[in-house]
Amino acid sequence: MGLSSQLDEVENLDVNVKAEPLNLVQGQVEAVSIDGEGLVMQQELRMEKIEMEISSVAINPLSAAFGKIELTKPTQGRALVVLTEEDINRAFNSEYIRSQLQSQKIRVDGQLMTVVPQKVEFRLPGDGKVALSATLVLKESNETHKISFSAVPRVSENGETLTLENVEYGDSQEVSLELTKALVDATSQILNLKNFNLEGIYLKIKRLEVEAGKLILQAEAEVEQIPSA
């Protein structure tokens, strides 16, 4: 399947194959690189940039003759994914995440409530932390809650997502652990690399860099299929 058909929007996308003609006939490719900018997956999840390098690729030479790269065995590669503050805010305020939050019943003061997000602002201030503020309405009581906190993002043990640790609130903050947990869980859901997997390519985070305005994820790529552009 072509990469562009798996994406809602694409600003720029290149798939390059490095191979000697003789090796290509024998089903051997030195390297495949995938470079993309402004890739929007389903549910309005956007990557500012993805760079992927895949080496030691064994392919079906007959398929290659028709311009298709078909792997004869799985291989591995390295990937770099950049997510900007704007990208993550877009996801938080998307209909998909809003509907996910509203589909949960959250216990607040002993009662099950439906959370309706009014506005969520996600920030990357550049001190190794993320900051999040939100205005939430409890549908059943029509109460409005404002929540803001900062936290340190960490790579989960399975390498598939980021979790938030060391949550800190402002001194005047009205703390609702249940509502905060809902936002923390939503953050992990948005920053789950499964959301950014392309067909036949599965990413596992190895390193996280938190910079002002952006997250940089370095990942291993398990490659079963290399899509065309």
PDB file of C-alpha atoms in Angstrom, residues 28-192:
ATOM      1  CA  GLN A  28      19.677  -7.329  -2.051  1.00  0.00           C
ATOM      2  CA  VAL A  29      19.207  -3.652  -1.206  1.00  0.00           C
ATOM      3  CA  GLU A  30      21.807  -1.689   0.757  1.00  0.00           C
ATOM      4  CA  ALA A  31      19.389   0.748   2.354  1.00  0.00           C
ATOM      5  CA  VAL A  32      15.936   2.276   2.175  1.00  0.00           C
ATOM      6  CA  SER A  33      15.202   5.737   3.570  1.00  0.00           C
ATOM      7  CA  ILE A  34      11.819   7.308   4.239  1.00  0.00           C
ATOM      8  CA  ASP A  35      11.654  11.065   4.829  1.00  0.00           C
ATOM      9  CA  GLY A  36       8.377  12.814   5.510  1.00  0.00           C
ATOM     10  CA  GLU A  37       7.162  16.213   6.679  1.00  0.00           C
ATOM     11  CA  GLY A  38       3.712  17.245   7.832  1.00  0.00           C
ATOM     12  CA  LEU A  39       2.232  13.747   7.922  1.00  0.00           C
ATOM     13  CA  VAL A  40      -1.278  13.651   9.385  1.00  0.00           C
ATOM     14  CA  MET A  41      -2.445  10.230  10.496  1.00  0.00           C
ATOM     15  CA  GLN A  42      -6.003   9.312  11.345  1.00  0.00           C
ATOM     16  CA  GLN A  43      -7.657  11.143  14.258  1.00  0.00           C
ATOM     17  CA  GLU A  44      -5.747  14.344  13.348  1.00  0.00           C
ATOM     18  CA  LEU A  45      -2.463  13.094  14.784  1.00  0.00           C
ATOM     19  CA  ARG A  46       0.318  14.970  13.000  1.00  0.00           C
ATOM     20  CA  MET A  47       4.054  14.387  12.749  1.00  0.00           C
ATOM     21  CA  GLU A  48       6.169  17.430  11.969  1.00  0.00           C
ATOM     22  CA  LYS A  49       8.870  15.124  10.648  1.00  0.00           C
ATOM     23  CA  ILE A  50       9.789  11.468  10.348  1.00  0.00           C
ATOM     24  CA  GLU A  51      13.129  10.115   9.167  1.00  0.00           C
ATOM     25  CA  MET A  52      13.662   6.384   8.808  1.00  0.00           C
ATOM     26  CA  GLU A  53      16.723   4.395   7.735  1.00  0.00           C
ATOM     27  CA  ILE A  54      16.408   0.687   6.968  1.00  0.00           C
ATOM     28  CA  SER A  55      19.499  -1.339   6.067  1.00  0.00           C
ATOM     29  CA  SER A  56      20.288  -4.925   5.013  1.00  0.00           C
ATOM     30  CA  VAL A  57      17.071  -5.365   3.090  1.00  0.00           C
ATOM     31  CA  ALA A  58      16.294  -8.645   1.299  1.00  0.00           C
ATOM     32  CA  ILE A  59      13.658  -8.223  -1.397  1.00  0.00           C
ATOM     33  CA  ASN A  60      11.834 -10.148  -4.082  1.00  0.00           C
ATOM     34  CA  PRO A  61      13.765  -9.255  -7.279  1.00  0.00           C
ATOM     35  CA  LEU A  62      10.766 -10.005  -9.496  1.00  0.00           C
ATOM     36  CA  SER A  63       8.631  -7.462  -7.647  1.00  0.00           C
ATOM     37  CA  ALA A  64      11.502  -4.960  -7.788  1.00  0.00           C
ATOM     38  CA  ALA A  65      11.456  -5.227 -11.585  1.00  0.00           C
ATOM     39  CA  PHE A  66       7.926  -3.790 -11.450  1.00  0.00           C
ATOM     40  CA  GLY A  67       8.912  -1.004  -9.056  1.00  0.00           C
ATOM     41  CA  LYS A  68       7.614  -2.594  -5.850  1.00  0.00           C
ATOM     42  CA  ILE A  69       9.795  -3.334  -2.807  1.00  0.00           C
ATOM     43  CA  GLU A  70       8.584  -6.618  -1.332  1.00  0.00           C
ATOM     44  CA  LEU A  71      10.555  -7.964   1.626  1.00  0.00           C
ATOM     45  CA  THR A  72      11.384 -11.662   1.713  1.00  0.00           C
ATOM     46  CA  LYS A  73      12.077 -11.453   5.459  1.00  0.00           C
ATOM     47  CA  PRO A  74      11.504  -8.864   8.214  1.00  0.00           C
ATOM     48  CA  THR A  75      14.270  -6.408   8.987  1.00  0.00           C
ATOM     49  CA  GLN A  76      15.048  -3.559  11.378  1.00  0.00           C
ATOM     50  CA  GLY A  77      15.769   0.107  11.080  1.00  0.00           C
ATOM     51  CA  ARG A  78      16.034   3.372  12.979  1.00  0.00           C
ATOM     52  CA  ALA A  79      13.526   6.203  13.055  1.00  0.00           C
ATOM     53  CA  LEU A  80      13.360   9.773  14.288  1.00  0.00           C
ATOM     54  CA  VAL A  81       9.956  11.368  14.893  1.00  0.00           C
ATOM     55  CA  VAL A  82       9.409  15.048  15.712  1.00  0.00           C
ATOM     56  CA  LEU A  83       6.125  16.197  17.280  1.00  0.00           C
ATOM     57  CA  THR A  84       5.560  19.895  17.856  1.00  0.00           C
ATOM     58  CA  GLU A  85       3.574  21.622  20.571  1.00  0.00           C
ATOM     59  CA  GLU A  86       1.101  22.689  17.873  1.00  0.00           C
ATOM     60  CA  ASP A  87       0.730  19.088  16.645  1.00  0.00           C
ATOM     61  CA  ILE A  88      -0.129  17.802  20.117  1.00  0.00           C
ATOM     62  CA  ASN A  89      -2.564  20.662  20.775  1.00  0.00           C
ATOM     63  CA  ARG A  90      -4.289  19.858  17.502  1.00  0.00           C
ATOM     64  CA  ALA A  91      -4.719  16.252  18.625  1.00  0.00           C
ATOM     65  CA  PHE A  92      -5.975  17.214  22.099  1.00  0.00           C
ATOM     66  CA  ASN A  93      -8.670  19.430  20.616  1.00  0.00           C
ATOM     67  CA  SER A  94      -9.660  17.002  17.863  1.00  0.00           C
ATOM     68  CA  GLU A  95     -13.100  15.435  17.741  1.00  0.00           C
ATOM     69  CA  TYR A  96     -11.512  12.013  18.242  1.00  0.00           C
ATOM     70  CA  ILE A  97      -9.900  12.815  21.607  1.00  0.00           C
ATOM     71  CA  ARG A  98     -12.936  14.814  22.720  1.00  0.00           C
ATOM     72  CA  SER A  99     -15.191  11.845  21.999  1.00  0.00           C
ATOM     73  CA  GLN A 100     -12.762   9.499  23.764  1.00  0.00           C
ATOM     74  CA  LEU A 101     -12.852  11.634  26.907  1.00  0.00           C
ATOM     75  CA  GLN A 102     -16.633  11.938  26.791  1.00  0.00           C
ATOM     76  CA  SER A 103     -17.077   8.187  26.344  1.00  0.00           C
ATOM     77  CA  GLN A 104     -15.555   7.577  29.790  1.00  0.00           C
ATOM     78  CA  LYS A 105     -17.443   7.842  33.045  1.00  0.00           C
ATOM     79  CA  ILE A 106     -15.198   9.378  35.690  1.00  0.00           C
ATOM     80  CA  ARG A 107     -15.955   9.235  39.394  1.00  0.00           C
ATOM     81  CA  VAL A 108     -15.885  12.737  40.862  1.00  0.00           C
ATOM     82  CA  ASP A 109     -16.849  13.231  44.521  1.00  0.00           C
ATOM     83  CA  GLY A 110     -18.339   9.753  44.584  1.00  0.00           C
ATOM     84  CA  GLN A 111     -20.521  10.213  41.491  1.00  0.00           C
ATOM     85  CA  LEU A 112     -19.969   9.021  37.918  1.00  0.00           C
ATOM     86  CA  MET A 113     -19.651  11.991  35.582  1.00  0.00           C
ATOM     87  CA  THR A 114     -19.231  12.598  31.858  1.00  0.00           C
ATOM     88  CA  VAL A 115     -16.322  14.933  31.081  1.00  0.00           C
ATOM     89  CA  VAL A 116     -16.824  17.449  28.268  1.00  0.00           C
ATOM     90  CA  PRO A 117     -13.536  19.196  27.374  1.00  0.00           C
ATOM     91  CA  GLN A 118     -13.992  22.873  26.470  1.00  0.00           C
ATOM     92  CA  LYS A 119     -10.380  23.749  25.790  1.00  0.00           C
ATOM     93  CA  VAL A 120      -7.082  21.957  26.314  1.00  0.00           C
ATOM     94  CA  GLU A 121      -3.705  23.673  26.025  1.00  0.00           C
ATOM     95  CA  PHE A 122      -0.537  21.563  25.896  1.00  0.00           C
ATOM     96  CA  ARG A 123       2.823  23.325  26.224  1.00  0.00           C
ATOM     97  CA  LEU A 124       6.471  22.335  25.945  1.00  0.00           C
ATOM     98  CA  PRO A 125       8.308  25.012  27.962  1.00  0.00           C
ATOM     99  CA  GLY A 126      11.734  23.473  27.369  1.00  0.00           C
ATOM    100  CA  ASP A 127      12.799  22.453  30.881  1.00  0.00           C
ATOM    101  CA  GLY A 128      12.353  18.726  30.320  1.00  0.00           C
ATOM    102  CA  LYS A 129       8.695  18.987  31.284  1.00  0.00           C
ATOM    103  CA  VAL A 130       5.312  19.253  29.647  1.00  0.00           C
ATOM    104  CA  ALA A 131       2.601  21.604  30.876  1.00  0.00           C
ATOM    105  CA  LEU A 132      -1.109  21.123  30.409  1.00  0.00           C
ATOM    106  CA  SER A 133      -4.124  23.250  31.266  1.00  0.00           C
ATOM    107  CA  ALA A 134      -7.734  22.455  30.528  1.00  0.00           C
ATOM    108  CA  THR A 135     -11.262  23.680  31.070  1.00  0.00           C
ATOM    109  CA  LEU A 136     -13.614  20.751  31.607  1.00  0.00           C
ATOM    110  CA  VAL A 137     -17.366  20.647  32.165  1.00  0.00           C
ATOM    111  CA  LEU A 138     -19.066  17.838  34.068  1.00  0.00           C
ATOM    112  CA  LYS A 139     -22.154  17.148  31.980  1.00  0.00           C
ATOM    113  CA  GLU A 140     -24.429  15.851  34.741  1.00  0.00           C
ATOM    114  CA  SER A 141     -23.826  18.727  37.173  1.00  0.00           C
ATOM    115  CA  ASN A 142     -22.843  21.397  34.613  1.00  0.00           C
ATOM    116  CA  GLU A 143     -19.876  22.265  36.848  1.00  0.00           C
ATOM    117  CA  THR A 144     -16.798  23.800  35.241  1.00  0.00           C
ATOM    118  CA  HIS A 145     -13.366  22.696  36.402  1.00  0.00           C
ATOM    119  CA  LYS A 146     -10.067  24.290  35.443  1.00  0.00           C
ATOM    120  CA  ILE A 147      -7.050  22.054  35.781  1.00  0.00           C
ATOM    121  CA  SER A 148      -3.405  22.817  35.129  1.00  0.00           C
ATOM    122  CA  PHE A 149      -0.270  20.880  35.918  1.00  0.00           C
ATOM    123  CA  SER A 150       3.244  20.142  34.731  1.00  0.00           C
ATOM    124  CA  ALA A 151       4.860  16.732  34.509  1.00  0.00           C
ATOM    125  CA  VAL A 152       7.946  14.898  33.297  1.00  0.00           C
ATOM    126  CA  PRO A 153       7.396  12.642  30.258  1.00  0.00           C
ATOM    127  CA  ARG A 154       9.051   9.217  30.364  1.00  0.00           C
ATOM    128  CA  VAL A 155       9.235   6.354  27.912  1.00  0.00           C
ATOM    129  CA  SER A 156       7.034   3.437  29.002  1.00  0.00           C
ATOM    130  CA  GLU A 157       8.639   0.054  29.659  1.00  0.00           C
ATOM    131  CA  ASN A 158       7.315  -1.420  26.421  1.00  0.00           C
ATOM    132  CA  GLY A 159       8.629   1.554  24.440  1.00  0.00           C
ATOM    133  CA  GLU A 160       5.253   2.166  22.822  1.00  0.00           C
ATOM    134  CA  THR A 161       4.134   5.352  24.541  1.00  0.00           C
ATOM    135  CA  LEU A 162       5.079   8.202  26.854  1.00  0.00           C
ATOM    136  CA  THR A 163       3.797   8.401  30.398  1.00  0.00           C
ATOM    137  CA  LEU A 164       3.681  11.459  32.654  1.00  0.00           C
ATOM    138  CA  GLU A 165       5.441  11.354  36.017  1.00  0.00           C
ATOM    139  CA  ASN A 166       6.116  13.810  38.848  1.00  0.00           C
ATOM    140  CA  VAL A 167       2.863  15.708  38.307  1.00  0.00           C
ATOM    141  CA  GLU A 168       3.019  19.153  39.952  1.00  0.00           C
ATOM    142  CA  TYR A 169       0.144  21.586  40.528  1.00  0.00           C
ATOM    143  CA  GLY A 170       0.113  25.334  41.109  1.00  0.00           C
ATOM    144  CA  ASP A 171      -0.410  26.454  44.715  1.00  0.00           C
ATOM    145  CA  SER A 172      -3.881  27.807  44.002  1.00  0.00           C
ATOM    146  CA  GLN A 173      -4.889  24.849  41.874  1.00  0.00           C
ATOM    147  CA  GLU A 174      -8.074  23.003  42.725  1.00  0.00           C
ATOM    148  CA  VAL A 175      -6.853  19.429  42.513  1.00  0.00           C
ATOM    149  CA  SER A 176      -9.153  16.724  41.174  1.00  0.00           C
ATOM    150  CA  LEU A 177      -7.177  13.501  40.921  1.00  0.00           C
ATOM    151  CA  GLU A 178      -9.842  11.808  38.816  1.00  0.00           C
ATOM    152  CA  LEU A 179      -9.953  14.595  36.229  1.00  0.00           C
ATOM    153  CA  THR A 180      -6.184  14.908  36.206  1.00  0.00           C
ATOM    154  CA  LYS A 181      -5.828  11.184  35.595  1.00  0.00           C
ATOM    155  CA  ALA A 182      -8.209  11.453  32.638  1.00  0.00           C
ATOM    156  CA  LEU A 183      -5.963  14.111  31.073  1.00  0.00           C
ATOM    157  CA  VAL A 184      -2.795  12.152  31.857  1.00  0.00           C
ATOM    158  CA  ASP A 185      -4.313   9.073  30.220  1.00  0.00           C
ATOM    159  CA  ALA A 186      -5.363  11.131  27.195  1.00  0.00           C
ATOM    160  CA  THR A 187      -1.784  12.407  26.864  1.00  0.00           C
ATOM    161  CA  SER A 188      -0.428   8.855  26.857  1.00  0.00           C
ATOM    162  CA  GLN A 189      -3.054   7.897  24.292  1.00  0.00           C
ATOM    163  CA  ILE A 190      -2.032  10.728  21.951  1.00  0.00           C
ATOM    164  CA  LEU A 191       1.687  10.006  22.398  1.00  0.00           C
ATOM    165  CA  ASN A 192       1.342   6.269  21.759  1.00  0.00           C
TER     166      ASN A 192
END
